[in-house]
Coordinates of C-alpha atoms in Angstrom, one line a residue:
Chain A
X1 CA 46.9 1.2 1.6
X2 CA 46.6 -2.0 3.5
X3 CA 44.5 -5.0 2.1
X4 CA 42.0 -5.1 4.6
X5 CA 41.5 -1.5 4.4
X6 CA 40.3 -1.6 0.7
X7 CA 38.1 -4.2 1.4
X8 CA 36.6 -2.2 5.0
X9 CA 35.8 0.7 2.6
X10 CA 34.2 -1.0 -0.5
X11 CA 32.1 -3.3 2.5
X12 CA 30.9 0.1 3.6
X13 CA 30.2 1.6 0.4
X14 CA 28.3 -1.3 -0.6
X15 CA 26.6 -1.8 2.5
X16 CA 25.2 2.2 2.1
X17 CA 24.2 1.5 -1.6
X18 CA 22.5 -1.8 -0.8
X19 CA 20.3 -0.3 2.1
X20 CA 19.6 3.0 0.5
X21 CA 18.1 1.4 -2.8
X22 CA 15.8 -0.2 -0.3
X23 CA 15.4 2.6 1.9
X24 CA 12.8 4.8 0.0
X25 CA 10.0 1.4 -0.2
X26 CA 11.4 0.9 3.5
X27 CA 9.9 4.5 4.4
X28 CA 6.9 5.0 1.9
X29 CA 5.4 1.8 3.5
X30 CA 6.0 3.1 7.2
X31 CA 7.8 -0.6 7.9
X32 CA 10.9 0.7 9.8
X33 CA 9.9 -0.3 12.8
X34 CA 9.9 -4.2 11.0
X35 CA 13.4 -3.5 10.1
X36 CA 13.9 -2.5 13.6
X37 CA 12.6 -5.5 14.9
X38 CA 14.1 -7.7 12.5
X39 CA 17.7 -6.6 13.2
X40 CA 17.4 -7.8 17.1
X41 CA 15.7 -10.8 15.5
X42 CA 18.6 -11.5 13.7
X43 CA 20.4 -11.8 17.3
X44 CA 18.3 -15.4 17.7
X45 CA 19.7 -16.3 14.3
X46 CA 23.5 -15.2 15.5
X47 CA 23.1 -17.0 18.4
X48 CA 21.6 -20.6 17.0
X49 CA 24.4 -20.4 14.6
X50 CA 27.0 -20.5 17.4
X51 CA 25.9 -22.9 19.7
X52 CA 25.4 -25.3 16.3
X53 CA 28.5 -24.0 14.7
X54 CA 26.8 -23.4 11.0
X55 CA 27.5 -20.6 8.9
X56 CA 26.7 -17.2 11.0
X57 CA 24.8 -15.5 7.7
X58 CA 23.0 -18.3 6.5
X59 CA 21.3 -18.9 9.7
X60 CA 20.4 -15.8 10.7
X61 CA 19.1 -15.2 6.8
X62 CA 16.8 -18.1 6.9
X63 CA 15.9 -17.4 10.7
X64 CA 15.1 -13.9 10.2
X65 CA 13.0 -14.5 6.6
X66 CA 10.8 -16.9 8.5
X67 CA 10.1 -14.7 11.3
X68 CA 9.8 -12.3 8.6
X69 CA 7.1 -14.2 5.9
X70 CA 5.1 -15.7 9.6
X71 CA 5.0 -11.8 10.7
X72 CA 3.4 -10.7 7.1
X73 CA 1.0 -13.7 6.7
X74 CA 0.0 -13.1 10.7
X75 CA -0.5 -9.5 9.7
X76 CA -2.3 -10.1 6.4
X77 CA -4.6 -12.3 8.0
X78 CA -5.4 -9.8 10.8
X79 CA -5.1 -12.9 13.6
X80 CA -3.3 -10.1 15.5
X81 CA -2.4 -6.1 15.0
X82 CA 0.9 -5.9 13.3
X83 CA 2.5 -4.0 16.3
X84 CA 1.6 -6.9 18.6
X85 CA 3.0 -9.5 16.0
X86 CA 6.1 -8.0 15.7
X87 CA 6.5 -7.3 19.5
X88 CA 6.1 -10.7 20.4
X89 CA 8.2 -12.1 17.9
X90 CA 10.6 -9.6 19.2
X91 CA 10.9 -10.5 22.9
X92 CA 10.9 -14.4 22.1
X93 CA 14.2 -13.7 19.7
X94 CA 15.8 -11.6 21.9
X95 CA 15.2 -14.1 25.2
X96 CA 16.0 -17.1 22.6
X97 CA 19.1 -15.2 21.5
X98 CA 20.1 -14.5 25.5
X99 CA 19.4 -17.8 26.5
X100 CA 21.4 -19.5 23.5
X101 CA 24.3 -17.1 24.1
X102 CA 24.7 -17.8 27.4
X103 CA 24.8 -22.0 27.3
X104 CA 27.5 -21.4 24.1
X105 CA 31.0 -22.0 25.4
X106 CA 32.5 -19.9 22.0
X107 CA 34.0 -17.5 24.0
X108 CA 36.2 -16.3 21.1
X109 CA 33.0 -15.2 19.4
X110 CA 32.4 -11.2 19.3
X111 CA 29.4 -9.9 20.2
X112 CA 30.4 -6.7 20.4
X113 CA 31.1 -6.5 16.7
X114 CA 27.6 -7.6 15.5
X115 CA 26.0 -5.3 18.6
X116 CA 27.3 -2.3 17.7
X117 CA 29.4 -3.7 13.6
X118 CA 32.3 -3.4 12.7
X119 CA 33.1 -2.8 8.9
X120 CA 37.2 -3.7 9.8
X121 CA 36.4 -7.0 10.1
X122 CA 34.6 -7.8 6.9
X123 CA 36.4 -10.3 4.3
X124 CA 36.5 -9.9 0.9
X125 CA 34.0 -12.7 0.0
X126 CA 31.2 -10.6 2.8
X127 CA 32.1 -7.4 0.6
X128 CA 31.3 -9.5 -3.0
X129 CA 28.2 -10.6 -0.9
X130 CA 27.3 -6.6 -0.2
X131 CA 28.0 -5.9 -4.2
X132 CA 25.5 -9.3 -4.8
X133 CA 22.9 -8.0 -2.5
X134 CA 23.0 -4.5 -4.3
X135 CA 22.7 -6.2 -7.3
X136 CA 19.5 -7.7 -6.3
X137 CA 18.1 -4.8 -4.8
X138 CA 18.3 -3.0 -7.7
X139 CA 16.7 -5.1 -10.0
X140 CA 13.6 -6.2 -7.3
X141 CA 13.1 -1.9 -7.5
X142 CA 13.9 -1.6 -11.5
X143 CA 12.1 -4.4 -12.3
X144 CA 8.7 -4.4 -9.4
X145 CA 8.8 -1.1 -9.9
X146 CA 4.8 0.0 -10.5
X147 CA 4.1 -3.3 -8.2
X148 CA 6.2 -1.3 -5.6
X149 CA 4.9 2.0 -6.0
X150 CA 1.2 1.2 -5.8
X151 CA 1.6 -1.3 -2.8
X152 CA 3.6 1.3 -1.2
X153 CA 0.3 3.3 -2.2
X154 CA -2.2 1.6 -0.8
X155 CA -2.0 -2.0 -1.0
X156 CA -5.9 -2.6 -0.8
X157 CA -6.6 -0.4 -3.8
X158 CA -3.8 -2.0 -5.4
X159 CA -5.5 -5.6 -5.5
X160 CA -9.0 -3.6 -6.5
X161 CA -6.8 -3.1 -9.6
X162 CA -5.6 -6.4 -10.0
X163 CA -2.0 -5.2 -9.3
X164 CA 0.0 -8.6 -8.8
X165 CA 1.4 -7.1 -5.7
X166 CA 0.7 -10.7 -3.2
X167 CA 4.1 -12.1 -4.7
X168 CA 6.4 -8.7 -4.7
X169 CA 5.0 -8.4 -1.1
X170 CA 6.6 -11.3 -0.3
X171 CA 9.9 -10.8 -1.7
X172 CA 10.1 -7.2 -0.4
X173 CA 9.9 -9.0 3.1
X174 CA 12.4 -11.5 2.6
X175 CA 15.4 -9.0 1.1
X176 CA 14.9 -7.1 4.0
X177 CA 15.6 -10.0 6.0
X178 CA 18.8 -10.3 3.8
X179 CA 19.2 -6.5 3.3
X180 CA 19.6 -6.6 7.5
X181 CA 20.8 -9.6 7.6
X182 CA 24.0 -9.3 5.6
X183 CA 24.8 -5.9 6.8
X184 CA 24.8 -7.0 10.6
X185 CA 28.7 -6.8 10.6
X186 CA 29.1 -3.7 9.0
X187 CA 26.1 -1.9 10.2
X188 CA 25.6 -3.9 13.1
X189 CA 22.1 -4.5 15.2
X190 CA 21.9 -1.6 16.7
X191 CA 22.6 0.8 14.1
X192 CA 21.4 -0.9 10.9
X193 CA 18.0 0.4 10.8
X194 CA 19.6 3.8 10.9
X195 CA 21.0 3.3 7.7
X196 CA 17.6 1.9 6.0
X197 CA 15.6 5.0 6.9
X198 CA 18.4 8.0 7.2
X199 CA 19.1 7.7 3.4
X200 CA 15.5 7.6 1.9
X201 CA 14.3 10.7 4.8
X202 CA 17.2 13.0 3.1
X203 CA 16.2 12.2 -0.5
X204 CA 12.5 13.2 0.0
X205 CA 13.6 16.5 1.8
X206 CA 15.3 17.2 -1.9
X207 CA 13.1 15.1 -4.4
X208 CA 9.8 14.4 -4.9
X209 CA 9.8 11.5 -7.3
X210 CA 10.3 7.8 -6.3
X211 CA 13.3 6.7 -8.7
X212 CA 14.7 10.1 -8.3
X213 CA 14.6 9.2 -4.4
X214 CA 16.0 6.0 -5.0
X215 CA 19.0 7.4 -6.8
X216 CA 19.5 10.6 -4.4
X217 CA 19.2 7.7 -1.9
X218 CA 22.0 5.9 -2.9
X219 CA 24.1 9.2 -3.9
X220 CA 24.2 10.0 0.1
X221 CA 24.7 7.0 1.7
X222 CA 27.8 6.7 -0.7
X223 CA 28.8 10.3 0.4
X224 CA 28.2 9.1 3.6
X225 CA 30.3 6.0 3.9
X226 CA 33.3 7.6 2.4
X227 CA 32.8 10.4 4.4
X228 CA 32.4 8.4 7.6
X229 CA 34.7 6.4 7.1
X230 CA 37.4 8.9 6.4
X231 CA 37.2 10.8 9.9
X232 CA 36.4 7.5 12.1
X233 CA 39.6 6.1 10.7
X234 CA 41.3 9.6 11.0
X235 CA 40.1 10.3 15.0
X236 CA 39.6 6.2 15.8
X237 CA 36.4 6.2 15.9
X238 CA 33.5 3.0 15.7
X239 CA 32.8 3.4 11.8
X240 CA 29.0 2.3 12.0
X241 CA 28.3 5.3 14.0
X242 CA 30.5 7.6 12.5
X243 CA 28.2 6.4 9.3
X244 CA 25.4 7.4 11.3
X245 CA 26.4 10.7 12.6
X246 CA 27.6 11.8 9.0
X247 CA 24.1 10.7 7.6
X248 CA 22.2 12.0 10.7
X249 CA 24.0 15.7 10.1
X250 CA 23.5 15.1 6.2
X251 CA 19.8 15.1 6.9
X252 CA 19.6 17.9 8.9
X253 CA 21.4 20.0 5.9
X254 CA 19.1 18.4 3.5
X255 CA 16.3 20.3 5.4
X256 CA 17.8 23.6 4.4
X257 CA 17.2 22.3 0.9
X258 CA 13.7 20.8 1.6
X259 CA 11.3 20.8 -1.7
X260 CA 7.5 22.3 0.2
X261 CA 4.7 20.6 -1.9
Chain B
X1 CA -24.9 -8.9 -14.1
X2 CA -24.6 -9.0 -10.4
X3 CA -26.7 -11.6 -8.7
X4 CA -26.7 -11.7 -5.0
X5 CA -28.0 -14.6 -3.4
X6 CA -28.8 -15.2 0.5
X7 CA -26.1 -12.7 1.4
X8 CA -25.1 -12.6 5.5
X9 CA -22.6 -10.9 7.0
X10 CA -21.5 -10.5 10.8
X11 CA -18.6 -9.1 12.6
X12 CA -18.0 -10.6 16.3
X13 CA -21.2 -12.1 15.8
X14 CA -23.2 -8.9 15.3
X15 CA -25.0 -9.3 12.0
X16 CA -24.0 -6.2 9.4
X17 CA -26.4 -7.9 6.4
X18 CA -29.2 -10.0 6.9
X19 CA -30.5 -12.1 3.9
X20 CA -29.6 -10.5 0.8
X21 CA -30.9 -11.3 -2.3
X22 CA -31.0 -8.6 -5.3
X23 CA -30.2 -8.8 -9.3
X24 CA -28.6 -5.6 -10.5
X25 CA -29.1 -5.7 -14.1
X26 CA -26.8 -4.7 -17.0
X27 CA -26.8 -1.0 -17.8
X28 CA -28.4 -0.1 -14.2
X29 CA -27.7 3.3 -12.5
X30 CA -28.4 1.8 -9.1
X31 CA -28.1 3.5 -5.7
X32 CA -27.8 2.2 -2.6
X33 CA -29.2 4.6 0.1
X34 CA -29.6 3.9 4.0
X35 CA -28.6 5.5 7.3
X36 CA -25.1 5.0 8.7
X37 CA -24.2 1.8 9.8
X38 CA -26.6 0.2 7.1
X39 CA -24.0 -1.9 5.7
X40 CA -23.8 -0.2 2.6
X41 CA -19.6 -0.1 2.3
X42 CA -19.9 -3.8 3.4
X43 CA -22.6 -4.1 0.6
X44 CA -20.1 -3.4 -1.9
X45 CA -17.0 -4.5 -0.2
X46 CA -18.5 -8.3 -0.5
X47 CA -19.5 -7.3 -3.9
X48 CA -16.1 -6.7 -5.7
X49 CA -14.3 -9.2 -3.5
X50 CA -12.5 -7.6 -0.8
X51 CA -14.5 -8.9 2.1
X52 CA -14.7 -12.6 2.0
X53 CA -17.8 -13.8 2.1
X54 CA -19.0 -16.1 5.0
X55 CA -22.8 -16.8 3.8
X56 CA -24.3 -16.6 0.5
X57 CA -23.0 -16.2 -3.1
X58 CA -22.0 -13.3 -5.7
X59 CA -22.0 -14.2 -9.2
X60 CA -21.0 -11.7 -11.6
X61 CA -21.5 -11.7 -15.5
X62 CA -22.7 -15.6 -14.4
X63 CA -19.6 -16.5 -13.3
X64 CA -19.1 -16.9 -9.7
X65 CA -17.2 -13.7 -8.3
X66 CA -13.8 -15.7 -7.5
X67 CA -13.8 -17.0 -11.1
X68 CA -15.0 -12.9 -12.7
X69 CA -12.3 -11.8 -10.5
X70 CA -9.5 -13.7 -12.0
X71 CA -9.8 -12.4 -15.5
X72 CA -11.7 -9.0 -14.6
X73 CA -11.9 -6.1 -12.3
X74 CA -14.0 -3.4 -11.1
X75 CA -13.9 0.7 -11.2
X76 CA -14.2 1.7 -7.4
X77 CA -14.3 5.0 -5.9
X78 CA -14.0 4.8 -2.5
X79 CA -15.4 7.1 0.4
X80 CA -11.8 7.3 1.3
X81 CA -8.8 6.4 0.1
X82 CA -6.4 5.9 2.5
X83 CA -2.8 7.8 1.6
X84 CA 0.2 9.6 2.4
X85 CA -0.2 13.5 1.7
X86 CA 3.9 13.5 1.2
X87 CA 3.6 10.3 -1.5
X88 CA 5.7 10.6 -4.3
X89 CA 3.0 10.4 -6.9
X90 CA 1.2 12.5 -9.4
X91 CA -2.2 12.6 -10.5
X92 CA -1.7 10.9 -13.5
X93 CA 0.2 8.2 -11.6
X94 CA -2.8 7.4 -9.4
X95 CA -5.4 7.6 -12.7
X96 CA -2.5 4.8 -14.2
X97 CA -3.5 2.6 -11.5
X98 CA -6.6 1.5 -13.2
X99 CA -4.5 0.1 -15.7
X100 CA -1.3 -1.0 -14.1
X101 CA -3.1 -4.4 -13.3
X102 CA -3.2 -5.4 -17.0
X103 CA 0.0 -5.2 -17.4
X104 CA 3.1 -8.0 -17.2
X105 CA 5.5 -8.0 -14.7
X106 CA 8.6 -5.7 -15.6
X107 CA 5.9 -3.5 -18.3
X108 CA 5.0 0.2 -17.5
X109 CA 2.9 2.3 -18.3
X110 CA 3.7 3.2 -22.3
X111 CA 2.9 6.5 -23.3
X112 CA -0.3 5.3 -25.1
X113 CA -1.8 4.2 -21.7
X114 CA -0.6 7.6 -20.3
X115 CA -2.2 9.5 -23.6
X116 CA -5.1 7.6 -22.7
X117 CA -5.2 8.3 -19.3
X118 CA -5.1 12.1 -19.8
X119 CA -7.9 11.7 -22.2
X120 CA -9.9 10.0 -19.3
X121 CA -8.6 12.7 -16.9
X122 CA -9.9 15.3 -19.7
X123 CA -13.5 14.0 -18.9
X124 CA -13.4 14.2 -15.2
X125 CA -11.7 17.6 -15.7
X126 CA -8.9 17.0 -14.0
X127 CA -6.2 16.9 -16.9
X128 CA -4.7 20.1 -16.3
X129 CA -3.7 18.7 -12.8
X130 CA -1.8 15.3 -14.3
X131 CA 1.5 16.5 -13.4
X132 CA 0.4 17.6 -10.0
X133 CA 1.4 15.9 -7.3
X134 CA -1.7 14.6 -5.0
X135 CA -1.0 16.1 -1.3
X136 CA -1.5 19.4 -3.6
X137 CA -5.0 18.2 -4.8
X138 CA -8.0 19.5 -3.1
X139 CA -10.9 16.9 -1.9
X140 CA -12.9 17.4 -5.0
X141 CA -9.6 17.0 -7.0
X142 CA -8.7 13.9 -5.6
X143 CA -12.2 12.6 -5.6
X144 CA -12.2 13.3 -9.8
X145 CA -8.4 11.7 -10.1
X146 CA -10.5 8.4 -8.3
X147 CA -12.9 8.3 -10.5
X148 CA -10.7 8.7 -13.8
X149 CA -8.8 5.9 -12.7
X150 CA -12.2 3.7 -11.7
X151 CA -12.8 4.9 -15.5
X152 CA -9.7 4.5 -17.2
X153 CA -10.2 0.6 -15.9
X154 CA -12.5 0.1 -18.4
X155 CA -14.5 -2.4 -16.3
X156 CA -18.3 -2.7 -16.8
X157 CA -18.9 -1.9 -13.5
X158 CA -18.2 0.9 -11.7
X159 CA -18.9 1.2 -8.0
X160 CA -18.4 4.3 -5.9
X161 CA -19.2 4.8 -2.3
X162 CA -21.0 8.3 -1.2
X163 CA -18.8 10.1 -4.0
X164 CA -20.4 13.6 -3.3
X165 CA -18.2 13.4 -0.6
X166 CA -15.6 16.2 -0.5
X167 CA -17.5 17.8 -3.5
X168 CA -19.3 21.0 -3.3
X169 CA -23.0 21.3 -4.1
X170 CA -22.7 22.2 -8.3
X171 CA -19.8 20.0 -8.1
X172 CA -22.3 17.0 -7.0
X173 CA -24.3 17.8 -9.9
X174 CA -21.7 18.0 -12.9
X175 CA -20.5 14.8 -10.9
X176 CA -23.8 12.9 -11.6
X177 CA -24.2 14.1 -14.9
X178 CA -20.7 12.4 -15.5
X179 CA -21.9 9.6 -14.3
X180 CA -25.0 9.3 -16.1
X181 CA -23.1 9.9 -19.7
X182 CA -20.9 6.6 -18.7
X183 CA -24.0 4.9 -17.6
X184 CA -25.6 5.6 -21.1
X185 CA -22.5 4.7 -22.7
X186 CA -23.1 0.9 -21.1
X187 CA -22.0 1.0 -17.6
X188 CA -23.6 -0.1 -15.1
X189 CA -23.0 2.1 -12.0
X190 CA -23.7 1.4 -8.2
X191 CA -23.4 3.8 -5.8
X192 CA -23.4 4.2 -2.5
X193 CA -25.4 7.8 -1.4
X194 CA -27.1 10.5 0.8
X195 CA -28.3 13.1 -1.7
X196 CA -31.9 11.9 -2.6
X197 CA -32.4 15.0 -4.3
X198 CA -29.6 13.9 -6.8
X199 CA -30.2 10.2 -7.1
X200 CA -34.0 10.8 -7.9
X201 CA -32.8 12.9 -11.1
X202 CA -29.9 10.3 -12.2
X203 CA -30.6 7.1 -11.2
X204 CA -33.1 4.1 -12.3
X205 CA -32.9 2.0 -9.4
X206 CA -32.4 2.0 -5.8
X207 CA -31.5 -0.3 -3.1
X208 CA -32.6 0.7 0.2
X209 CA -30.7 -1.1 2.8
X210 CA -30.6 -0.9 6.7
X211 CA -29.2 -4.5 7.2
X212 CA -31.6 -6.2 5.6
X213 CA -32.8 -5.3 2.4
X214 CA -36.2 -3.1 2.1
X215 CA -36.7 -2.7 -1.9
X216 CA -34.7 -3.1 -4.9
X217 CA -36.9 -1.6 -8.1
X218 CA -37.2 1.5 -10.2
X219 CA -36.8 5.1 -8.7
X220 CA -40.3 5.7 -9.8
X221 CA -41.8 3.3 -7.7
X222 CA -39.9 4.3 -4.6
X223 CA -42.3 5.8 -2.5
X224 CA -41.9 8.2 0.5
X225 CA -42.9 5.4 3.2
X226 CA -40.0 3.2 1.9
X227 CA -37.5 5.2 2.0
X228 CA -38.6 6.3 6.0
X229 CA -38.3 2.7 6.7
X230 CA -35.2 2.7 5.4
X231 CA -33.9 5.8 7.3
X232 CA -36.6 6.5 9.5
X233 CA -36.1 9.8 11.1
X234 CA -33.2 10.4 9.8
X235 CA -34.6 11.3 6.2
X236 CA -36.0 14.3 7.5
X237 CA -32.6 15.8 8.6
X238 CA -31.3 14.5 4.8
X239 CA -34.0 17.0 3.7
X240 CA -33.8 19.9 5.9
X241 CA -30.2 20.2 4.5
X242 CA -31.6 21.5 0.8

């Protein structure tokens, strides 16, 4: 098996498992839509880091946490409804982004490949980045974990209890920035989010505990990036969506299975 | 001891509390009664902190609140607690909460805390629900899970806002007896209520608000015309309901 093909099938596997261990805080606290937002966010960051030629991941990570940490403080000091935040921070990314792209002169640059990602073109060093970020992930949830459960909860109840939840708050919102972030080329903007809610939706059809969910989480994107990656390679197909399309139909199956409380 | 000093509140510029100034002493079963739109949830919202306060001062235990609420907390049963039928948590999970806060980063909850939880859970009769998970609770459930967790805080305080809510009408009662057994076990307890009938058997002082305050002394000395300035008409329908 080809080099690059190794490497386009651990990026993918990696890039399930680091979404899906976020993916069950991602749903409990309703904050998909942020994910949503911050993946066409991202495009602002893409975009100022070709028209100034620094490194593509680094800029968007540091864009994207800003925008990130301003639309949490905005939100937690109620200066304006959440949706509204987000919106606007939104539109100005995406016209910033549009704007930017079109005064570059990198025409070699694909857009196409962060649009809609592209887990061929991942290098080795993106993939150790995926593994890095997994890392992480997993000990934010192992190690936050009763922080992350009762914000997830109800975060005002959580500060009647003096649950140190301020800090954790703010690190759940900047990994995932980099959760997005780094999974842009595999995932791509479009379809990322996808794979940060598909995940966490099928494990609480079939468990009812949080680490449980976490694991079951993890269990089927795995299944799900072998398994997509497998046929779109077989019938040439975009492997993001393939991805997609194997988790989508996972989830419908996992209704058959669905635990009734 | 909460002392309350030239308290005023106002959202939008539409005053909620006008001019508060009360003591509620050590060991007090105090009730706060008024009509809707009083400014009683405010009342205790400022209270324990998670309002900011824009005039006046709180001191708590002598300390001033921001200070008490560094080192301390209080037991608070909401009117409603805001959650997710389909969360992944049991009873006993939500009771842990009142302890989760004492605890390090990276610590849970050992079984010890958990034994003690279920003793907790065993005085709100709730225990043989622990393992339950709380979209299957009914109202009156849930409403004993909150206060076993306001308990199993161990604060000296212990605030609770309308908790007959949800309850049935024995259920109110075995509620209030609960109540009163912490109260003579040293807590002080504030809450927010409707059912006269009850308070006037459990409680040794009330706090009759309606944005400003109208008295603040011993149930005893509560008399009818008080507590219709308080409510006005709306006393009566309060006692048609019994």
């Amino acid at each position: 098996m080809p080099g690059f093909l190794i490497t386009a099938i651990l990026g993918a596997v990696l890039s399930g498992i680091s979404l899906a261990i976020f993916a069950p805080y991602v749903t409990l606290r309703k904050v998909s839509y942020l994910g949503e937002a911050l993946s066409h966010i991202a495009f602002a960051g893409i975009s100022i880091a070709i028209i100034t030629g620094i490194n593509m991941n680094l800029t968007a990570l540091i864009f994207v946490s800003l925008v990130a940490l301003a639309i949490s403080a905005l939100a937690r000091h109620q200066k304006l409804q959440e949706a509204n935040t987000i919106t606007i921070f939104l539109s100005l990314s995406m016209a910033l982004g549009i704007i930017l792209i079109s005064l570059s002169r990198n025409y070699s640059f694909d857009l196409a490949s962060y649009l809609f990602g592209n887990v061929l073109l991942i290098l080795p060093s993106e993939a150790m980045m995926l593994g890095v970020l997994a890392i992480i992930n997993t000990i934010f949830v192992v190690f936050f974990y009763k922080e992350l459960f009762y914000l997830s909860y109800n975060p005002e109840m959580a500060r009647v209890f003096r649950i140190k939840t301020g800090i954790v708050d703010r690190i759940f919102y900047m990994l995932l920035a980099a959760n997005i972030v780094l999974n842009l080329k595999s995932a791509g903007i479009i379809l990322v989010t996808a794979q940060l809610i598909l995940p966490a939706v099928i494990a609480f059809n079939l468990v009812r505990r949080l680490h449980l969910a976490v694991v079951v989480s993890v269990l089927a994107a795995v299944l799900c990036a072998v398994a997509g990656f497998g046929i779109s390679y077989g019938l040439n197909l975009p492997t993001g969506a393939t991805i997609v399309m194997c988790q989508a139909l996972l989830y419908a199956l996992s209704f058959v299975f669905k635990r009734r409380i | 001891m909460i002392e309350i000093r030239d308290l005023n509140f106002s959202i939008a510029g539409k005053a909620i509390l006008q001019n508060i100034s009360l003591d509620i002493p050590d060991g007090a079963f105090a009730a706060i009664i008024g009509p809707n739109g009083a400014g009683k949830s405010t009342l205790v919202k400022l209270i324990m902190g998670l309002i900011p306060l824009q005039e006046g001062t709180v001191r708590i235990d002598s300390k001033a609140q921001t200070e008490w609420l560094k080192l301390n907390s209080f037991g608070y049963l909401p009117q409603r607690e805001e959650y997710d039928r389909n969360f992944p948590a049991t009873a006993l999970d939500i009771v842990l909460m009142g302890i989760a806060g004492t605890l390090p980063f990276g610590k849970r909850c050992s079984k010890e805390h958990k034994q003690k939880a279920r003793e907790v859970m065993r005085h709100t009769g709730i225990e043989d629900k622990a393992g339950n998970l709380i979209g299957t609770l009914s109202g009156g459930e849930f409403q004993r899970v909150m206060l076993a967790r306001a308990m199993l805080s161990d604060s000296p305080y212990l605030i609770l806002d309308e908790p007959e809510a949800g309850i049935d009408r024995p259920g109110v009662k075995s509620f209030f007896v609960l109540l009163k057994q912490l109260n003579e076990q040293g807590k002080t307890i504030i809450t927010i209520s409707h059912d006269l009938h009850t308070l006037s058997d459990y409680c040794s002082f009330l706090i009759c608000l309606n944005r400003t305050l109208h008295c603040h002394n011993d149930m005893e000395l509560v008399n009818a015309d008080v507590i219709h300035k308080t409510f006005g008409d709306s006393v009566r329908l309060i006692e048609k309901d019994y």
